[in-house]
Coordinates of C-alpha atoms and ligand atoms in Angstrom, one line a residue:
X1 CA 0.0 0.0 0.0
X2 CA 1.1 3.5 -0.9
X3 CA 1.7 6.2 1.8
X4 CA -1.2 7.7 0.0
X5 CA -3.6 4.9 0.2
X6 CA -2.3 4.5 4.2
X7 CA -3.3 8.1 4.9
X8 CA -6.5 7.1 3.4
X9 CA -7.6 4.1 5.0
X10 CA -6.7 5.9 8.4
X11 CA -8.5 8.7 7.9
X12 CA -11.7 7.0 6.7
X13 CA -11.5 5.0 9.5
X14 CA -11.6 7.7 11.4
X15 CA -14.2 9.4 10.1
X16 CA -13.0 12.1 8.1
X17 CA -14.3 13.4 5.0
X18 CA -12.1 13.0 2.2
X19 CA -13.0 16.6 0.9
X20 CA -11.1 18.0 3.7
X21 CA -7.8 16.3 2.7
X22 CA -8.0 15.4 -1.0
X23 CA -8.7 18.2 -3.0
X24 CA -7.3 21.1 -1.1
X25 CA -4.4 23.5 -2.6
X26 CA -2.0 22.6 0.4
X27 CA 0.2 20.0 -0.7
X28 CA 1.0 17.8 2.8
X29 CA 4.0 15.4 2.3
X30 CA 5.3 12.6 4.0
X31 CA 9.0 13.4 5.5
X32 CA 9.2 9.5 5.4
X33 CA 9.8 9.6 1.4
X34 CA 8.8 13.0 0.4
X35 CA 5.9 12.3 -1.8
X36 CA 2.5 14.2 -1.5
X37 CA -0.1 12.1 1.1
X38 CA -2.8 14.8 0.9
X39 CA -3.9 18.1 -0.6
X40 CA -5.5 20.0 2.5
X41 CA -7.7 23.8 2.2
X42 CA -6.7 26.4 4.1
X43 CA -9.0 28.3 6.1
X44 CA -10.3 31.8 4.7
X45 CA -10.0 35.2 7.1
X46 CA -14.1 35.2 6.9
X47 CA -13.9 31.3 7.8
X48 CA -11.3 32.4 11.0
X49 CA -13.7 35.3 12.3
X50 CA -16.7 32.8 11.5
X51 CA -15.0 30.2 14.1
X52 CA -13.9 32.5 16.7
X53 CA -17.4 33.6 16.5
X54 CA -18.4 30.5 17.5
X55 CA -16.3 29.4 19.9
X56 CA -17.0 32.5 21.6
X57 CA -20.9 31.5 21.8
X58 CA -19.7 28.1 23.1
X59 CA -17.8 29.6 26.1
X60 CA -20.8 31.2 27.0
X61 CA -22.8 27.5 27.3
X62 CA -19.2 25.5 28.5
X63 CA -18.7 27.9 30.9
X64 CA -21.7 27.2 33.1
X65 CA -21.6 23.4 32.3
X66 CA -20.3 22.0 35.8
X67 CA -16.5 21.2 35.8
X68 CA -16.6 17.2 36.7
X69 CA -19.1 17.1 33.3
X70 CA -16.7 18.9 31.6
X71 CA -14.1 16.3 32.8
X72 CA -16.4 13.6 30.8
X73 CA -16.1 15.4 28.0
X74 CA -12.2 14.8 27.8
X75 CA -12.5 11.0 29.9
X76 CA -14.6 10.3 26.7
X77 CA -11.6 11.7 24.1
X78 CA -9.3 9.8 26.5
X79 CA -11.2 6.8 25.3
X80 CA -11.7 7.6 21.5
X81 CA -7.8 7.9 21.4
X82 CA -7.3 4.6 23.5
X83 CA -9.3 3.0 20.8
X84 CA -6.8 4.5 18.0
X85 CA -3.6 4.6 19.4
X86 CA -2.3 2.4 16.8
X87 CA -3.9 4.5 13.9
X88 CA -3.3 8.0 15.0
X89 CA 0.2 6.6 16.0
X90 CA 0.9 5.4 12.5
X91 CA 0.0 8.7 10.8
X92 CA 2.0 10.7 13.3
X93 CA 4.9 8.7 12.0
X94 CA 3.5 9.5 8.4
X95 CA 3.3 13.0 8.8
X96 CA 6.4 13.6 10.8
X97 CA 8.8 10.9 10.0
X98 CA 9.6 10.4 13.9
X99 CA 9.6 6.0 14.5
X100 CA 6.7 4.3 15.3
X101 CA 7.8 3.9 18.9
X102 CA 7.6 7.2 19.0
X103 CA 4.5 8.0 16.9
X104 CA 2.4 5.5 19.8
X105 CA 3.9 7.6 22.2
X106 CA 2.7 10.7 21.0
X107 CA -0.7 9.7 21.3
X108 CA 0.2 7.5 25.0
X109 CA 1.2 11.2 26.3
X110 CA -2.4 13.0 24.8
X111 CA -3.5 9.7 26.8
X112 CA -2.1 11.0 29.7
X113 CA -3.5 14.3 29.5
X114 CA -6.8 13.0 29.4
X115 CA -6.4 11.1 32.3
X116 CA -4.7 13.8 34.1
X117 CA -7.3 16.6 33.5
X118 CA -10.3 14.2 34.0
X119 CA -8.8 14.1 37.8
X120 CA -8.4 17.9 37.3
X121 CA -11.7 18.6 36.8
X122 CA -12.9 17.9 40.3
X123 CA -9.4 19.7 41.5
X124 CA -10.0 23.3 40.4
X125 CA -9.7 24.5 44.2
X126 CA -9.2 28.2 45.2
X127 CA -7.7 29.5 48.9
X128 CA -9.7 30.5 52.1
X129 CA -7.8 33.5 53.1
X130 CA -6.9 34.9 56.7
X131 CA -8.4 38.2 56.5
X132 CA -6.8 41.2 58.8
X133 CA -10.5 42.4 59.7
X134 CA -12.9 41.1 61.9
X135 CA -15.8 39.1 60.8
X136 CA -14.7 38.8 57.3
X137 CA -13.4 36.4 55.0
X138 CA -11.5 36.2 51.8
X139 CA -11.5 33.4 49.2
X140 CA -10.3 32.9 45.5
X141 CA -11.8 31.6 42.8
X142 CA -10.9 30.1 39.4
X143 CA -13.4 31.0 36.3
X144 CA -13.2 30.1 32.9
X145 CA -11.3 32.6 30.6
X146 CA -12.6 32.4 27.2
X147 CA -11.5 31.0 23.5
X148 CA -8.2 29.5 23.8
X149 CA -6.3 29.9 20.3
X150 CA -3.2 26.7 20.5
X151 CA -0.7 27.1 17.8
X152 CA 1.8 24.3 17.7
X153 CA 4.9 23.1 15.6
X154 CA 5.5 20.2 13.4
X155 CA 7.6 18.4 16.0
X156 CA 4.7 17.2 18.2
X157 CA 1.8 17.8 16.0
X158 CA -0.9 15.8 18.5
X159 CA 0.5 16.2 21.9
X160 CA 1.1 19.4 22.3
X161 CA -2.6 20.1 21.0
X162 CA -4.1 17.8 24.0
X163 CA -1.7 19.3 26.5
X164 CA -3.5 22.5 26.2
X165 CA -6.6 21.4 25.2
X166 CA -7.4 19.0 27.4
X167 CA -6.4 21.4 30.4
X168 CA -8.6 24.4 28.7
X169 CA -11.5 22.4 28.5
X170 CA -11.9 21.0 32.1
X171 CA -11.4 24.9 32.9
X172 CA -14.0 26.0 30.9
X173 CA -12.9 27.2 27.7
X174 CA -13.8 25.9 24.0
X175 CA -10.0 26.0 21.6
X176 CA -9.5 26.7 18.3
X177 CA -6.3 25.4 16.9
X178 CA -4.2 26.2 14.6
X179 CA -1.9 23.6 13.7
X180 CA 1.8 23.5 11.5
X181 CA 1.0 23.7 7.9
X182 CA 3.5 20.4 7.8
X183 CA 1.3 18.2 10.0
X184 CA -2.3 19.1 9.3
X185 CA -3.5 15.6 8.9
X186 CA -3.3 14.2 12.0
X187 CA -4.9 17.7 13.0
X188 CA -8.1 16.4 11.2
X189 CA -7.7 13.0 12.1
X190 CA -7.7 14.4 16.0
X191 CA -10.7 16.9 14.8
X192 CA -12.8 13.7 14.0
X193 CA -12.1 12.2 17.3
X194 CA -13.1 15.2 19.1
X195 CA -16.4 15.0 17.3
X196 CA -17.1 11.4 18.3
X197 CA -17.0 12.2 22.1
X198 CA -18.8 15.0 21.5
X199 CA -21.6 12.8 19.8
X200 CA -20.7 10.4 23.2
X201 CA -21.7 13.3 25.0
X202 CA -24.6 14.4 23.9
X203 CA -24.8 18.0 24.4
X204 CA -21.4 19.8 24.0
X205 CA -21.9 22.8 22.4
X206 CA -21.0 23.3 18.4
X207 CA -17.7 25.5 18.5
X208 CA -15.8 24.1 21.6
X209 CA -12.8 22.5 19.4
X210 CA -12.0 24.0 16.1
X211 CA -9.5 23.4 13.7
X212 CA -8.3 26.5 11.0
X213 CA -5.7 24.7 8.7
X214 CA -3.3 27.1 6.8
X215 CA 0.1 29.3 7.5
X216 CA 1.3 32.0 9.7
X217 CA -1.9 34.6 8.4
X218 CA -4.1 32.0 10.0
X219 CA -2.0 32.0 13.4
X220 CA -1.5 35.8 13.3
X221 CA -5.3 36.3 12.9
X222 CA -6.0 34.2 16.0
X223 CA -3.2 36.5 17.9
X224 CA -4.6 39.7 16.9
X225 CA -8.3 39.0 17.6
X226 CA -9.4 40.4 20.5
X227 CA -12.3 37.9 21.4
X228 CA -9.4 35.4 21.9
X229 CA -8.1 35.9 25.5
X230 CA -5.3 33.4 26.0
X231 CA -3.0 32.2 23.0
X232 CA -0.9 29.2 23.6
X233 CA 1.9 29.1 20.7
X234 CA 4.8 26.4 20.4
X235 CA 7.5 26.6 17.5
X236 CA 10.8 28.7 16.7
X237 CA 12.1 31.6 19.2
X238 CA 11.9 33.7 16.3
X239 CA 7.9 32.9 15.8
X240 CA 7.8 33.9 19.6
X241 CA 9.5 37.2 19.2
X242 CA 6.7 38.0 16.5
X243 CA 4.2 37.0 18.3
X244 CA 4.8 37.8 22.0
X245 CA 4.8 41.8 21.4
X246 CA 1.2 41.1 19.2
X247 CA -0.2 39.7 22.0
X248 CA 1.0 42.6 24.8
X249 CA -0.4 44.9 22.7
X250 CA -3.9 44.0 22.8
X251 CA -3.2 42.0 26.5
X252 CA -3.8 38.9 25.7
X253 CA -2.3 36.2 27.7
X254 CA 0.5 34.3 26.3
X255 CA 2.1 31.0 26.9
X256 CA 5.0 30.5 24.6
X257 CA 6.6 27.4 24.4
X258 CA 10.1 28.2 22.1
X259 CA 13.0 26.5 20.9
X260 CA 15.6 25.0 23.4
X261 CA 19.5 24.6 23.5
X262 CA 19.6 21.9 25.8
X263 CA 22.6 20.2 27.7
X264 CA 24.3 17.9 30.3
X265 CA 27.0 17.3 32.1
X266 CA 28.6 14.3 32.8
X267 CA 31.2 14.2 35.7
X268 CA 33.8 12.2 37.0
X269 CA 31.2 10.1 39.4
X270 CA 28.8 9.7 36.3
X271 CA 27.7 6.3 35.2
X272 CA 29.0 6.1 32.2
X273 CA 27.3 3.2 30.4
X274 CA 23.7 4.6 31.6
X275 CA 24.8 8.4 30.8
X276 CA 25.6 6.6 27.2
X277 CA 22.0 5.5 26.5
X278 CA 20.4 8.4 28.0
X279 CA 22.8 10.6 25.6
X280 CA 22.3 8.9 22.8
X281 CA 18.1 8.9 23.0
X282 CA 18.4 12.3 23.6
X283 CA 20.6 13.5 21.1
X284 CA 19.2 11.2 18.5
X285 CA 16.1 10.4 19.4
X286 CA 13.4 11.8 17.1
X287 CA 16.2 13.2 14.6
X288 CA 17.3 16.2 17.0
X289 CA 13.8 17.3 15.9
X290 CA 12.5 17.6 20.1
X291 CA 12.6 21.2 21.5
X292 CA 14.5 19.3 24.5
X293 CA 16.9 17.3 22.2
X294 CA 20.5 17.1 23.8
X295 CA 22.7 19.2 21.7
X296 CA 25.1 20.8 23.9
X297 CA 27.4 17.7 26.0
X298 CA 29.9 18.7 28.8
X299 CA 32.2 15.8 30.2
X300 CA 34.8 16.1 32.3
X301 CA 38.5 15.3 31.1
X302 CA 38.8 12.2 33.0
X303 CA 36.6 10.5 31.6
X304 CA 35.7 12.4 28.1
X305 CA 38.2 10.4 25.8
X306 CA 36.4 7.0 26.3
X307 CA 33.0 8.6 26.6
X308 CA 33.6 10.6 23.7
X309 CA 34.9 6.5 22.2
X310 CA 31.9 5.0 22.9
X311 CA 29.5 7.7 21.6
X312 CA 31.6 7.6 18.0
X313 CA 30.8 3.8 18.1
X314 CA 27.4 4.0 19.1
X315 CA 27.1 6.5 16.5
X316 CA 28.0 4.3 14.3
X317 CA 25.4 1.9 14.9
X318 CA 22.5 3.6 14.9
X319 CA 19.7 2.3 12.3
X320 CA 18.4 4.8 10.2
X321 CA 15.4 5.0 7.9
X322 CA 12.2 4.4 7.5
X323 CA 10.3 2.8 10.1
X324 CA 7.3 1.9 8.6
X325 CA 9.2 -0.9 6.4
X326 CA 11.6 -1.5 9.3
X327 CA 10.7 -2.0 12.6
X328 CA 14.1 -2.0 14.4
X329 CA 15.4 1.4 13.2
X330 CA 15.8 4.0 15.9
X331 CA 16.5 7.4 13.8
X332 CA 14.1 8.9 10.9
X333 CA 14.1 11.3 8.8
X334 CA 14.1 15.0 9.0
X335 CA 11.0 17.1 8.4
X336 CA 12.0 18.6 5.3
X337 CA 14.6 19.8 2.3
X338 CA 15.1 23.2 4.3
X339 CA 15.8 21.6 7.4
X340 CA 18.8 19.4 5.5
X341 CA 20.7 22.6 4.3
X342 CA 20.2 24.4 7.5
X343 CA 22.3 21.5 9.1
X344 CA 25.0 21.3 6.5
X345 CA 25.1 24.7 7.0
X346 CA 25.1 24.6 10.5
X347 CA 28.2 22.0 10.2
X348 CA 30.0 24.2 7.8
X349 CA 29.9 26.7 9.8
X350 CA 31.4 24.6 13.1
X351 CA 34.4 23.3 11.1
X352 CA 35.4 26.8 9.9
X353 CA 35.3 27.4 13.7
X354 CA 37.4 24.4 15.0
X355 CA 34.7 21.6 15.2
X356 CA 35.6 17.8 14.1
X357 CA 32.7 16.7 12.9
X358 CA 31.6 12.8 12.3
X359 CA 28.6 12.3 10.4
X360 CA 26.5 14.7 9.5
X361 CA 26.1 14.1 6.0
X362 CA 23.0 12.5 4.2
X363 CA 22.4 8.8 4.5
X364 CA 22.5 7.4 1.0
X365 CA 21.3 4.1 2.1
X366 CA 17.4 5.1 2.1
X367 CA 17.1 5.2 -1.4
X368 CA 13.9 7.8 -1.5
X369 CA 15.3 10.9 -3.3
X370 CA 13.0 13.4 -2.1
X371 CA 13.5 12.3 1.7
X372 CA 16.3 13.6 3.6
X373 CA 17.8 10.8 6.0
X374 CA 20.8 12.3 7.8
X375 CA 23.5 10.5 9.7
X376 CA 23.9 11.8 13.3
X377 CA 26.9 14.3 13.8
X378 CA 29.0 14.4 16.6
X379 CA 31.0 17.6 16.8
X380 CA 34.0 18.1 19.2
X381 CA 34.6 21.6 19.7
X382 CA 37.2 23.1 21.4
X383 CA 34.7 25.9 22.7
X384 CA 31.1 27.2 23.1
X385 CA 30.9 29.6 20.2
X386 CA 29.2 30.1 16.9
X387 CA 26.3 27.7 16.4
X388 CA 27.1 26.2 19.2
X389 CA 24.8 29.3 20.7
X390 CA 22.0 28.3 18.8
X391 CA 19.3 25.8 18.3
X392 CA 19.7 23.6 14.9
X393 CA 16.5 21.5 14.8
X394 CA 18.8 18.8 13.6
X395 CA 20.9 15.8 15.0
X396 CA 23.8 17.6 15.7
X397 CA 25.5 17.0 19.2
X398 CA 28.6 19.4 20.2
X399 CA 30.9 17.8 22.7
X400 CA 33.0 20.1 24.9
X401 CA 35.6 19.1 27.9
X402 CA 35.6 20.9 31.4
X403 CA 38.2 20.2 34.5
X404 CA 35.6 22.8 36.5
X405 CA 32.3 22.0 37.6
X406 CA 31.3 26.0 38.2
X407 CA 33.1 26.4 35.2
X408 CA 30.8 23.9 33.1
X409 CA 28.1 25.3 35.2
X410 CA 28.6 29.1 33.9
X411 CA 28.8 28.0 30.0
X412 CA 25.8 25.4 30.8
X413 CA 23.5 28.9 31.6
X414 CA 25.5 31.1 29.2
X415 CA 22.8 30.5 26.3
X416 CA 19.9 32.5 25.5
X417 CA 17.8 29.5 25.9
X418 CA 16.9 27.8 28.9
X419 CA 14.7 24.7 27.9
X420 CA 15.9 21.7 29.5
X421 CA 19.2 20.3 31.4
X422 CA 20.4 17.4 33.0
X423 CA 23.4 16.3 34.8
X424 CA 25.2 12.6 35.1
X425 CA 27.0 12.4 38.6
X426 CA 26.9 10.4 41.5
X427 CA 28.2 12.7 43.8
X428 CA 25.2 14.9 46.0
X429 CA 27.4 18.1 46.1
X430 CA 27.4 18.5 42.6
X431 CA 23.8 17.2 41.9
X432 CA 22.6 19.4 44.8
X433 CA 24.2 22.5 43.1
X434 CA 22.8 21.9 39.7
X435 CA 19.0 22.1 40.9
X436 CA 19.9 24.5 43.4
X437 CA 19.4 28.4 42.9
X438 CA 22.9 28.7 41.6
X439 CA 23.0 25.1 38.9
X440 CA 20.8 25.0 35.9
X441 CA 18.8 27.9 35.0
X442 CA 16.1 25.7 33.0
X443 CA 12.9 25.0 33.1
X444 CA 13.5 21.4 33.2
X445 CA 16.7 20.1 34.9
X446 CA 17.2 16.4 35.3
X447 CA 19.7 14.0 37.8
X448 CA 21.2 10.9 35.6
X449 CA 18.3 11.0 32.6
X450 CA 19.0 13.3 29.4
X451 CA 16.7 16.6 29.3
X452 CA 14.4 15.2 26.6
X453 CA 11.2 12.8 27.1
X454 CA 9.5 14.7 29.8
X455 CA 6.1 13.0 31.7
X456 CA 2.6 15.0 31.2
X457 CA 2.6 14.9 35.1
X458 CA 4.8 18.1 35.8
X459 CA 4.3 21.5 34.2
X460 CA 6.3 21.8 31.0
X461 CA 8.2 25.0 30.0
X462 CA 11.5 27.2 30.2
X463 CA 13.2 30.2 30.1
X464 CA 14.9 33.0 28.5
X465 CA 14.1 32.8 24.8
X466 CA 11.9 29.4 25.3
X467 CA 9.6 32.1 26.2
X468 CA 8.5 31.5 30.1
X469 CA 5.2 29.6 29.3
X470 CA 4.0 26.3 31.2
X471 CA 2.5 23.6 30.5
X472 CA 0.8 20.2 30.9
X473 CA 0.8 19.0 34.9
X474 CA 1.5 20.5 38.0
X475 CA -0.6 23.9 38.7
X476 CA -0.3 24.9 34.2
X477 CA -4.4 24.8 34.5
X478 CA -4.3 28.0 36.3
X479 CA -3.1 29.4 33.0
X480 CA -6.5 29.1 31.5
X481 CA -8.4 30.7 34.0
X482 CA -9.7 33.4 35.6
X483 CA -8.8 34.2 39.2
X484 CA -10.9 36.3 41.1
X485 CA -10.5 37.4 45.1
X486 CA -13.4 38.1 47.1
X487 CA -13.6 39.7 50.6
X488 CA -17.2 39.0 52.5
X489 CA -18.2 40.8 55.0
X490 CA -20.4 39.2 57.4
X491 CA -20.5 41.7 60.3
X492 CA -22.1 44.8 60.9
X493 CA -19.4 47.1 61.0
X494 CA -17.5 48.2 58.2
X495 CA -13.7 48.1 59.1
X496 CA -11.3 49.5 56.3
X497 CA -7.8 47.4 55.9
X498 CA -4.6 48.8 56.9
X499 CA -6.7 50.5 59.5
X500 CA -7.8 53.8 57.2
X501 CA -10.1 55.9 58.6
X502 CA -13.0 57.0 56.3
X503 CA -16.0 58.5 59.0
X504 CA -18.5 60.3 56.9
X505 CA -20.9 61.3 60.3
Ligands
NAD1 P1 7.8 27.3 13.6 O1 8.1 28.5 14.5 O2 8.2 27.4 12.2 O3 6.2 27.2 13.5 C1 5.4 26.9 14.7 C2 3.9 27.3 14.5 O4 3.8 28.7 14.5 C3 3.4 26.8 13.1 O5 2.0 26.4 13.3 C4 3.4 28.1 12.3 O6 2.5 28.2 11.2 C5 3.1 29.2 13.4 N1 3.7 30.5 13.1 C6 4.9 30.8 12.5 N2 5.0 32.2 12.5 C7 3.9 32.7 13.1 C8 3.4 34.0 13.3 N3 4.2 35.1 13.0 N4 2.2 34.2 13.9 C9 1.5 33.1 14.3 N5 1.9 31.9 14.1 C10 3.0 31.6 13.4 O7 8.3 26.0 14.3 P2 8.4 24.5 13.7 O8 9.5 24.5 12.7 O9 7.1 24.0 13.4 O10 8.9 23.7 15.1 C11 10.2 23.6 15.5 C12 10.4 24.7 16.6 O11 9.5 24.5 17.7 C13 11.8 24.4 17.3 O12 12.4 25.7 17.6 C14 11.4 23.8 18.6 O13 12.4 23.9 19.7 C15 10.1 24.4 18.9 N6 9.3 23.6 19.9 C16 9.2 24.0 21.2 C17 8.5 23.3 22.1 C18 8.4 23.7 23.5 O14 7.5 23.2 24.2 N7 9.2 24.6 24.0 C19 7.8 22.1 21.7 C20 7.9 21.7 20.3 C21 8.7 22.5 19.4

């Protein structure tokens, strides 16, 4: 069976009607071997205005439904992705070339969001407050906020939808989404699911989940409109520097979720054979194509010429290709053409400046011309400088020696980023450090795992240029909502804080 025909026989499955991804003037293609698997229609600026219109007459009903039923609601998603895991899986692997290991995954962690916001929903507490005056007593509350607009990158082009959505809707609010114009497939496919618990339902309102297909105009439009209190946008540091200052300008909330320049140390106590695996996934996991991919290493000189051995070997052996005809393979391909060049030039660019590169170049063995399968590169440099600076959404992992843990420390935080980190040591002085005050300034920061392949259960985000947003578990909900203090009075007398005086007889 074709790609083609696969998309097809998923999506059908699923419900979706082939007018929506046949016929349209987008041209989606499959990473995997670069040939077209469906031809999608971008949304019009009337059809935007027309959904936002409609999502905000939802909020009005959603907001009012009581929040445990609004947990159904996603308990019932929960279970229309259980019951195509496989499927979804398989066309997130389609889409975005990541291996089917992965592709399940993807849909395990909008899984887990489910589960996690179902628990949510009967969790939405606010504070009793001490008040300084007598007979009175001050509370929060949480409210719904409005239309939540979710933008989100190719990388993750499921997960990142449910970590917001799922969270927005047991608080109240109906989404719109605006997914990458790379991956708007499993968009739709995740549209239709959405649907069937609604039907499940009963009596969701029309407008609580949309989906506008298309480019950047269609993502701006949801950051400029006014009725749309809350945008949640994932993707490039440089799509974040556009759109943050759109938002403060009207201001509407923002929780940006940017690119990373993730790294770890590994020091003399480290174990070296697990800091190996846990490298290696996180380097090469996923192509380098993870916000919290490893791409910056640190090892200490005692032990960095036979780590640095044993990466160059595992390198080596790393299965590559597609991994819909090969189940054992570990490393697909990148997204795209663009995203091939950008790493040669990226390389380029670390030789001129010192950097022994191995691998790197373009993996002939995968013999699909218009698919770019890319050996890993390993790049010793002899300092952090030049692209070493920057994210390259590619496998590229730049390998530095330190003798000095606060040295390695400073360059860890010298980056504009401040995504994810991780350290590989046994010894508690130096692990203690790294999460304390002065070590990592991340928004993850990990003890003997790499920074990448984060659980739904603890609020996702960084720092810096990653843009300051949260995510997923933890206390992210509060994000989408509404929080309002109120101070009863149920005395007779009318004290003023702070003691003020205000007799008017
Ligand atoms: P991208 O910035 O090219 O696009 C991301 C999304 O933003 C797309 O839907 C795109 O259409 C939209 N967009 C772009 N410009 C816009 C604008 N001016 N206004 C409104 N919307 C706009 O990113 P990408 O190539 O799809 O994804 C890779 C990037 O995403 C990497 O930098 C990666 O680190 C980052 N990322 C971050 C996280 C995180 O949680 N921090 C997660 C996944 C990916």
């Amino acid at each position: 069976m074709t790609l083609s025909a696969g998309v097809d026989s998923i999506l059908q499955n699923l419900g979706v009607h082939r007018d929506r991804y046949r016929y349209g003037t987008r041209a989606v293609r499959s990473p995997l071997t670069g040939e077209t698997v469906g031809q999608v229609k971008d949304a019009d600026p009337a059809g935007v205005s027309d959904a936002i219109e409609q999502s905000e007459k939802a909020f009005i009903a959603w907001r009012s439904f009581p929040a445990p039923r609004r947990g159904e609601f996603v308990r019932l998603l929960g279970e229309e992705l259980r019951a195509t895991k496989t499927e979804l899986g398989r066309l997130v692997t389609i889409e975005t070339g990541k291996i089917l290991s992965e592709g399940h995954g993807e849909v395990q962690e909008m899984i887990d969001i489910c589960d996690f916001a179902v628990g949510l929903s009967r969790q939405l507490y606010g504070l009793t407050i001490a008040s300084e005056r007598p007979h009175h007593r001050m509370m929060e509350q949480w409210h719904p906020l409005g239309p939540v607009g979710i933008i989100t990158a190719f990388n993750f082009p499921v997960a990142v939808w449910s970590w917001n959505a799922a969270l927005a809707l047991v608080c109240g609010n109906p989404v719109i989404w605006k997914p990458s114009d790379k991956t708007p497939l499993t968009a739709l496919a995740v549209e239709a699911l959405v649907g069937r618990a609604a039907t499940r339902f009963g009596d969701a309102p029309a407008g609580l989940s949309t989906v506008l297909i298309g480019g950047r105009e269609i993502g701006e439009m949801l950051v400029d409109d006014a009725r749309v209190p809350l945008v949640s946008a994932t993707g490039s540091t440089a799509m974040g520097q556009l759109v943050g200052p759109r938002l403060a300008r009207r201001f509407a909330r923002a929780i940006l979720e940017l690119g990373g320049n993730n790294a770890s140390i590994v020091c003399p106590s480290a174990d070296l054979d697990l800091a190996l695996r846990a490298i290696c996934f996180a380097a090469v996991g996923t192509a380098g194509q993870r916000c919290t991919s490893l791409r910056r290493l640190f090892v200490h000189h005692s032990v960095h010429d036979s780590l640095v051995a044993r990466l160059k070997q595992a390198y080596a052996a790393v299965q590559i290709g597609n991994s819909l005809t090969n189940s054992g393979l570990l490393v697909g391909p990148l997204i795209d053409e663009a995203a091939f060049h950008r790493m040669q030039e990226t390389l380029a660019e670390a030789r001129k400046l010192g950097g022994q590169v191995v691998g790197g170049d373009r993996f002939e063995a995968v013999s699909y011309p218009a698919a770019y399968y890319v050996k890993p590169a390993l790049v010793e440099m002899p300092e952090q400088i030049g692209p070493v600076l920057r994210e390259t959404f590619a496998p590229i992992l730049y390998v530095m020696k330190f003798s000095d843990f606060d040295e390695a420390l400073a360059l860890h935080n010298e980056v504009r980023q401040g995504l994810s980190s991780s350290i590989f040591s046994t010894d508690i002085h130096e692990v203690e450090k790294f999460l304390s005050v002065v070590g990592s300034d991340c928004g993850i920061a990990n003890v003997n795992i790499g920074p990448s392949g984060a659980e739904i259960g603890g609020a996702f985000g960084g720092e810096k240029e990653t843009g300051g947003g949260r995510e997923a578990g933890s206390d992210a909900w509060k994000a989408y909502m509404r929080r309002v203090t109120s101070t009863i009075n149920f005395g007779n007398d009318l004290p003023l804080a702070q003691g003020v005086k205000f007799d008017i007889v």
